[in-house]
Coordinates of C-alpha atoms in Angstrom, one line a residue:
Chain A
X24 CA -22.4 -4.2 -10.2
X25 CA -22.5 -2.2 -13.4
X26 CA -22.6 -3.6 -16.9
X27 CA -20.2 -6.4 -17.6
X28 CA -16.9 -5.0 -18.7
X29 CA -14.8 -6.6 -21.4
X30 CA -11.0 -6.3 -21.6
X31 CA -9.6 -5.2 -25.0
X32 CA -7.0 -7.9 -25.6
X33 CA -6.4 -6.9 -29.3
X34 CA -3.7 -4.5 -28.4
X35 CA -0.7 -4.4 -26.0
X36 CA -1.0 -2.3 -22.9
X37 CA 1.5 -1.6 -20.2
X38 CA -0.1 -2.0 -16.8
X39 CA 2.6 -1.7 -14.2
X40 CA 6.3 -1.5 -13.6
X41 CA 8.1 -4.9 -13.4
X42 CA 9.9 -3.6 -10.4
X43 CA 6.5 -3.1 -8.6
X44 CA 5.7 -6.8 -8.9
X45 CA 8.4 -8.6 -6.9
X46 CA 8.5 -12.4 -6.7
X47 CA 5.9 -13.8 -4.3
X48 CA 3.6 -10.7 -4.5
X49 CA 0.2 -9.9 -6.0
X50 CA -1.0 -6.4 -6.9
X51 CA -4.1 -4.9 -8.5
X52 CA -4.3 -3.1 -11.8
X53 CA -7.3 -1.5 -13.5
X54 CA -7.6 -1.1 -17.2
X55 CA -10.7 0.8 -18.5
X56 CA -12.5 -0.2 -15.3
X57 CA -11.6 -3.9 -15.7
X58 CA -9.9 -5.2 -12.6
X59 CA -6.8 -7.3 -13.0
X60 CA -4.5 -9.1 -10.6
X61 CA -0.8 -9.2 -11.5
X62 CA 1.3 -11.7 -9.6
X63 CA 4.6 -13.4 -9.6
X64 CA 5.3 -16.8 -8.1
X65 CA 8.3 -17.1 -5.8
X66 CA 10.5 -18.1 -8.8
X67 CA 9.5 -14.9 -10.6
X68 CA 7.1 -16.2 -13.1
X69 CA 4.6 -13.5 -14.1
X70 CA 0.8 -14.0 -14.3
X71 CA -2.0 -11.6 -15.3
X72 CA -5.6 -12.7 -14.3
X73 CA -9.0 -11.2 -13.9
X74 CA -9.1 -9.9 -10.3
X75 CA -12.0 -12.3 -9.4
X76 CA -12.0 -15.6 -7.6
X77 CA -14.3 -18.0 -9.5
X78 CA -15.7 -19.1 -6.2
X79 CA -17.3 -16.0 -4.6
X80 CA -16.0 -13.2 -6.7
X81 CA -13.5 -11.9 -4.2
X82 CA -10.6 -9.8 -5.6
X83 CA -7.6 -12.1 -5.9
X84 CA -5.3 -9.2 -5.5
X85 CA -6.3 -9.2 -1.8
X86 CA -4.8 -12.7 -1.6
X87 CA -1.3 -13.9 -1.2
X88 CA 1.3 -16.0 -3.0
X89 CA 3.0 -19.1 -1.7
X90 CA 5.5 -20.9 -4.0
X91 CA 3.8 -21.2 -7.3
X92 CA 0.2 -20.6 -6.1
X93 CA -2.0 -17.6 -5.6
X94 CA -4.4 -18.0 -2.7
X95 CA -7.7 -16.2 -2.4
X96 CA -8.0 -14.5 1.0
X97 CA -11.7 -15.3 1.4
X98 CA -11.8 -19.1 1.5
X99 CA -8.2 -20.1 0.7
X100 CA -8.7 -21.6 -2.7
X101 CA -5.3 -22.0 -4.3
X102 CA -4.6 -21.4 -8.0
X103 CA -1.6 -22.5 -9.9
X104 CA 0.3 -20.7 -12.7
X105 CA -1.9 -22.6 -15.3
X106 CA -4.8 -20.7 -13.6
X107 CA -6.5 -23.9 -12.4
X108 CA -7.7 -24.4 -8.8
X109 CA -5.3 -26.8 -7.1
X110 CA -6.7 -26.9 -3.6
X111 CA -9.9 -26.1 -1.6
X112 CA -9.1 -26.1 2.1
X113 CA -12.7 -26.8 3.1
X114 CA -12.5 -30.0 1.0
X115 CA -8.9 -31.2 1.5
X116 CA -9.5 -34.6 -0.1
X117 CA -11.1 -33.2 -3.2
X118 CA -9.2 -32.9 -6.4
X119 CA -10.7 -29.7 -7.8
X120 CA -12.3 -30.2 -11.2
X121 CA -10.5 -28.7 -14.2
X122 CA -13.4 -26.3 -14.8
X123 CA -12.5 -24.4 -11.6
X124 CA -10.1 -21.8 -12.8
X125 CA -9.2 -18.1 -12.7
X126 CA -9.3 -16.1 -16.0
X127 CA -5.8 -15.6 -17.4
X128 CA -4.6 -13.1 -20.0
X129 CA -1.5 -13.1 -22.1
X130 CA 1.3 -11.1 -20.4
X131 CA 5.0 -10.3 -21.1
X132 CA 7.6 -7.9 -19.9
X133 CA 9.1 -5.2 -22.0
X134 CA 11.2 -2.1 -21.2
X135 CA 10.8 -2.9 -17.5
X136 CA 7.0 -2.9 -17.6
X137 CA 4.2 -5.6 -17.3
X138 CA 2.4 -5.7 -20.7
X139 CA -1.0 -7.2 -21.3
X140 CA -0.9 -9.0 -24.7
X141 CA 2.8 -8.1 -25.0
X142 CA 5.4 -10.0 -26.9
X143 CA 8.4 -11.4 -24.8
X144 CA 11.6 -9.5 -25.7
X145 CA 15.0 -9.2 -24.2
X146 CA 15.5 -5.5 -23.7
X147 CA 18.5 -5.6 -21.3
X148 CA 18.4 -3.9 -17.9
X149 CA 15.6 -1.4 -17.2
X150 CA 14.9 0.3 -13.9
X151 CA 11.5 1.3 -12.6
X152 CA 11.1 5.0 -12.1
X153 CA 7.4 5.6 -11.2
X154 CA 3.8 5.0 -11.9
X155 CA 1.8 8.1 -11.3
X156 CA -2.0 8.5 -11.7
X157 CA -3.6 11.6 -13.0
X158 CA -7.3 12.7 -12.9
X159 CA -7.5 12.9 -16.7
X160 CA -9.0 10.7 -19.4
X161 CA -6.4 9.0 -21.6
X162 CA -6.9 11.4 -24.5
X163 CA -6.1 14.4 -22.3
X164 CA -3.0 13.1 -20.7
X165 CA 0.1 15.1 -21.6
X166 CA 3.3 13.1 -22.0
X167 CA 5.9 14.2 -19.4
X168 CA 8.6 16.4 -20.9
X169 CA 11.5 14.2 -19.8
X170 CA 13.2 13.1 -23.0
X171 CA 16.2 15.0 -24.6
X172 CA 15.2 13.7 -28.1
X173 CA 11.8 13.5 -29.8
X174 CA 9.7 10.5 -28.7
X175 CA 9.6 7.5 -31.0
X176 CA 6.6 5.1 -30.7
X177 CA 7.0 1.4 -30.3
X178 CA 3.7 -0.4 -29.8
X179 CA 2.2 1.0 -26.5
X180 CA 5.6 2.6 -25.6
X181 CA 7.1 6.0 -26.3
X182 CA 10.9 5.8 -26.2
X183 CA 13.2 8.7 -25.6
X184 CA 16.7 9.6 -24.4
X185 CA 18.3 10.9 -21.2
X186 CA 22.1 11.3 -21.2
X187 CA 22.5 8.7 -24.0
X188 CA 20.4 6.2 -22.0
X189 CA 16.8 5.2 -22.9
X190 CA 13.6 6.2 -21.2
X191 CA 10.2 4.6 -21.8
X192 CA 6.7 6.0 -21.1
X193 CA 3.4 4.1 -21.4
X194 CA -0.1 5.2 -20.5
X195 CA -3.4 3.5 -19.8
X196 CA -6.9 4.5 -18.7
X197 CA -7.8 3.1 -15.3
X198 CA -11.2 4.1 -14.1
X199 CA -13.4 7.1 -13.2
X200 CA -11.6 9.3 -15.7
X201 CA -8.1 8.6 -14.3
X202 CA -5.1 7.5 -16.2
X203 CA -1.8 5.9 -15.3
X204 CA 1.6 7.1 -16.6
X205 CA 4.4 4.5 -16.3
X206 CA 8.1 5.5 -16.6
X207 CA 11.2 3.3 -16.8
X208 CA 14.8 3.9 -17.9
X209 CA 18.0 2.2 -18.6
X210 CA 19.8 5.0 -16.8
X211 CA 22.0 3.3 -14.1
X212 CA 22.4 6.5 -12.0
X213 CA 20.1 6.5 -8.9
X214 CA 20.1 10.3 -8.6
X215 CA 19.0 10.7 -12.2
X216 CA 16.1 8.3 -11.5
X217 CA 15.2 10.3 -8.4
X218 CA 15.1 13.5 -10.3
X219 CA 12.9 11.9 -13.0
X220 CA 10.5 10.7 -10.3
X221 CA 10.3 14.2 -8.9
X222 CA 9.7 15.6 -12.4
X223 CA 6.7 13.2 -12.6
X224 CA 5.3 14.5 -9.3
X225 CA 5.5 18.0 -10.8
X226 CA 3.8 16.7 -13.9
X227 CA 0.9 15.2 -11.9
X228 CA 0.6 18.4 -9.9
X229 CA 0.4 20.5 -13.1
X230 CA -2.2 18.2 -14.7
X231 CA -4.3 18.1 -11.4
X232 CA -4.3 21.9 -11.2
X233 CA -5.5 22.2 -14.8
X234 CA -8.3 19.8 -14.1
X235 CA -9.6 21.6 -11.0
Chain B
X23 CA 2.6 -3.7 34.5
X24 CA 2.0 -1.4 31.5
X25 CA -1.8 -0.8 30.9
X26 CA -3.2 0.3 27.6
X27 CA -6.7 1.7 27.5
X28 CA -7.6 0.1 24.3
X29 CA -10.3 -0.5 21.7
X30 CA -9.4 -3.3 19.4
X31 CA -10.8 -1.8 16.1
X32 CA -9.2 1.6 16.7
X33 CA -6.2 2.2 14.4
X34 CA -4.6 4.5 16.9
X35 CA -4.7 1.7 19.6
X36 CA -3.5 -0.7 17.0
X37 CA -0.3 1.2 16.4
X38 CA 0.5 1.1 20.1
X39 CA -0.3 -2.6 20.3
X40 CA 2.0 -3.2 17.2
X41 CA 5.0 -1.5 18.9
X42 CA 4.3 -3.3 22.2
X43 CA 4.5 -6.5 20.2
X44 CA 7.6 -5.5 18.2
X45 CA 9.4 -4.6 21.4
X46 CA 8.0 -7.6 23.3
X47 CA 6.8 -5.5 26.1
X48 CA 4.5 -7.2 28.7
X49 CA 1.3 -5.3 29.1
X50 CA -2.4 -5.6 29.9
X51 CA -5.2 -4.2 27.8
X52 CA -8.1 -2.3 29.5
X53 CA -11.1 -2.5 27.2
X54 CA -12.8 0.8 26.4
X55 CA -16.2 0.4 24.8
X56 CA -15.6 3.1 22.1
X57 CA -18.4 1.7 19.9
X58 CA -21.3 1.5 20.4
X59 CA -20.9 2.4 24.1
X60 CA -19.0 5.7 23.6
X61 CA -17.3 5.0 26.9
X62 CA -14.5 7.5 25.9
X63 CA -17.1 10.3 26.3
X64 CA -18.0 9.2 29.8
X65 CA -17.3 11.2 33.0
X66 CA -15.1 8.3 34.3
X67 CA -13.0 8.2 31.1
X68 CA -12.7 12.0 31.0
X69 CA -10.8 11.7 34.3
X70 CA -8.3 9.4 32.5
X71 CA -8.1 11.6 29.4
X72 CA -9.8 15.0 29.3
X73 CA -9.5 14.9 25.5
X74 CA -11.9 11.9 25.6
X75 CA -9.6 10.0 23.1
X76 CA -8.0 6.6 23.0
X77 CA -5.4 5.2 23.4
X78 CA -4.1 6.1 26.9
X79 CA -1.0 4.3 28.3
X80 CA -0.3 3.9 32.0
X81 CA 3.3 2.9 33.0
X82 CA 3.7 3.1 36.7
X83 CA 2.8 6.7 37.7
X84 CA 3.2 7.9 34.2
X85 CA 0.0 8.4 32.2
X86 CA 0.2 9.3 28.5
X87 CA -2.4 10.1 25.8
X88 CA -1.8 10.6 22.1
X89 CA -0.8 7.5 20.1
X90 CA 2.3 9.2 18.6
X91 CA 3.5 10.4 22.1
X92 CA 3.0 6.9 23.4
X93 CA 5.0 5.4 20.5
X94 CA 7.9 7.8 21.2
X95 CA 7.9 7.1 24.9
X96 CA 7.8 3.3 24.5
X97 CA 10.6 3.3 21.9
X98 CA 12.8 5.6 24.1
X99 CA 12.1 3.7 27.3
X100 CA 12.2 0.1 26.1
X101 CA 14.0 -0.2 22.7
X102 CA 17.4 -1.2 23.9
X103 CA 18.6 -1.4 20.3
X104 CA 17.6 2.2 19.8
X105 CA 16.5 1.6 16.2
X106 CA 12.7 2.3 16.4
X107 CA 13.4 5.9 17.5
X108 CA 16.9 6.8 16.2
X109 CA 19.3 9.0 18.2
X110 CA 20.8 10.5 15.1
X111 CA 19.4 14.1 15.0
X112 CA 18.4 14.1 11.3
X113 CA 16.7 10.7 11.5
X114 CA 15.1 11.6 14.8
X115 CA 13.7 14.8 13.1
X116 CA 12.4 12.8 10.1
X117 CA 10.7 10.3 12.4
X118 CA 9.0 13.1 14.2
X119 CA 7.9 14.7 10.9
X120 CA 6.1 11.5 9.9
X121 CA 4.6 11.1 13.4
X122 CA 3.1 14.5 13.0
X123 CA 1.8 13.5 9.6
X124 CA 0.3 10.3 11.0
X125 CA -1.5 12.3 13.7
X126 CA -2.9 15.0 11.3
X127 CA -3.2 14.6 7.5
X128 CA -3.4 10.8 7.6
X129 CA -6.3 10.9 10.1
X130 CA -8.5 11.8 7.2
X131 CA -8.4 8.1 6.4
X132 CA -9.5 7.4 9.9
X133 CA -12.4 9.8 9.5
X134 CA -13.6 8.0 6.4
X135 CA -13.5 4.7 8.3
X136 CA -15.4 6.2 11.2
X137 CA -18.1 7.3 8.8
X138 CA -18.3 4.0 6.9
X139 CA -17.7 1.4 9.6
X140 CA -19.0 3.2 12.7
X141 CA -21.7 5.5 11.3
X142 CA -20.1 8.8 12.3
X143 CA -21.8 11.9 10.8
X144 CA -19.1 13.7 8.8
X145 CA -18.2 15.0 5.4
X146 CA -17.2 11.7 3.7
X147 CA -16.3 13.1 0.3
X148 CA -13.9 15.6 2.0
X149 CA -12.5 12.9 4.2
X150 CA -11.8 10.6 1.3
X151 CA -10.3 13.3 -0.9
X152 CA -8.0 14.5 2.0
X153 CA -7.0 10.9 2.6
X154 CA -6.1 10.4 -1.0
X155 CA -4.0 13.6 -0.9
X156 CA -2.2 12.3 2.2
X157 CA -1.7 8.8 0.6
X158 CA -0.2 10.5 -2.5
X159 CA 2.4 12.3 -0.3
X160 CA 3.3 9.0 1.4
X161 CA 3.4 7.2 -2.0
X162 CA 5.7 9.9 -3.5
X163 CA 8.1 9.6 -0.5
X164 CA 8.1 5.8 -0.7
X165 CA 8.7 5.9 -4.4
X166 CA 11.9 7.9 -3.8
X167 CA 12.9 5.6 -1.0
X168 CA 12.4 2.5 -3.2
X169 CA 14.4 4.1 -6.0
X170 CA 17.2 4.4 -3.4
X171 CA 16.8 0.7 -2.6
X172 CA 15.2 1.5 0.8
X173 CA 12.1 -0.1 2.3
X174 CA 11.2 2.1 5.3
X175 CA 10.1 5.7 5.7
X176 CA 13.3 6.8 7.5
X177 CA 16.7 5.1 7.6
X178 CA 17.6 1.4 7.0
X179 CA 15.2 -0.2 9.6
X180 CA 11.6 0.2 10.5
X181 CA 10.9 3.0 13.0
X182 CA 7.9 4.3 14.9
X183 CA 7.3 6.5 11.8
X184 CA 6.3 3.3 9.9
X185 CA 4.3 2.0 12.9
X186 CA 2.4 5.4 13.2
X187 CA 1.5 5.5 9.5
X188 CA 0.7 1.9 8.9
X189 CA -2.7 1.3 10.6
X190 CA -4.9 3.9 8.8
X191 CA -3.2 3.2 5.5
X192 CA -3.8 -0.5 5.9
X193 CA -7.4 0.0 7.1
X194 CA -8.3 2.4 4.4
X195 CA -10.6 0.0 2.6
X196 CA -13.0 0.2 5.5
X197 CA -13.4 3.9 4.6
X198 CA -14.0 3.2 0.9
X199 CA -10.5 4.3 0.0
X200 CA -8.9 2.1 -2.7
X201 CA -5.1 1.7 -3.0
X202 CA -4.9 1.0 -6.7
X203 CA -3.2 4.3 -7.3
X204 CA -0.4 3.8 -4.8
X205 CA 2.0 1.0 -5.8
X206 CA 4.8 2.1 -3.6
X207 CA 2.5 2.3 -0.6
X208 CA 1.3 -1.2 -1.3
X209 CA 4.9 -2.6 -1.4
X210 CA 5.7 -0.8 1.9
X211 CA 2.6 -2.3 3.6
X212 CA 3.6 -5.8 2.5
X213 CA 7.1 -5.4 3.9
X214 CA 5.6 -4.1 7.2
X215 CA 3.2 -7.1 7.4
X216 CA 6.1 -9.4 7.0
X217 CA 8.0 -8.0 10.0
X218 CA 8.6 -10.5 12.8
X219 CA 5.9 -10.3 15.6
X220 CA 3.6 -8.3 13.3
X221 CA 0.1 -8.6 14.6
X222 CA -3.0 -8.7 12.4
X223 CA -6.3 -7.0 13.2
X224 CA -9.7 -7.2 11.6
X225 CA -9.3 -5.6 8.2
X226 CA -5.5 -6.3 8.0
X227 CA -4.9 -10.0 7.2
X228 CA -1.9 -11.8 8.7
X229 CA -1.3 -13.6 5.4
X230 CA 0.8 -11.6 3.0

């Protein structure tokens, strides 16, 4: 293990597409080397936790969701949406003490993305386009040229326009000099979203070639 | 009775066992001591498969090697619903395309696992970087499929293309290949693991 990493919770950061975290699923996300687990219970409630089981340090993103609980794959400890441990299968009669809990972070959804430290907001219907990863540190990541109007900044987002519909881009540093580019849109046309996704593959290709 | 010359931890044998399970085909497994015994390199096994590879399938007088060929045979012969290997020429071609990918580019993930889990002497950096390149191709394809509201590699239902690609993707952690960069690939694997009669293996949990 390297030096303890801290998560910067002073600013909002988009970590994933909402569409990539369906109800009843858990997925990993890495922000500046800090490992996070993003999960939704079966009712759709979103949670963002450190990706560590407090028991043996297993990554919770390897686990699974049943109803409103995330279960660690290693020893089956079950955690509720309040991050507290609710059940320890090896000690079925034990009511787990309140001190046994996962580490939660503030999370909200905005522009169709999962946002650490985000403020809840009703933005209407947004569709996921893609998350692509590029082998570049954050400061060297070029914004994909997909908007028909100049980008306007809103917190961690850049907002643009495609055919009178909105498009949102957000970036974050993952680990080992890689960065993630998240793209969503309000464009209802599937073919348009497909061509956007292909443009992002080209963008990644261009950035990868410049690096090597 | 169908006989599969099998090593439990082999991803290539795993894909054949998965399809045997999905199609509910009665069979028996013949254990090959791939590791540490290297039985596949023995004179006796060379008579079964001169390429000294597993799996090998025996069905009556027919003997087949190559996991992808075995998948295609089993689907054509035993899938009465004809969904796992579609008749439609375009879909058939697409399935064959991904079978080829599973047997070549994707095998870099197998190589990384052979290095890490079985001590094979090979260029691990090259294996991992080739595997990541293959995973990106698969993730790009699945991203488009998911935009279209589709789950599987080809068509509306799972095919042997999904079966052929699944094992070495799902087992990639054994080769030190993380999947943090492949959200669409992760979503596809979860859907696959939720299929009826899905069978888990060491490294691929049944709970999803």
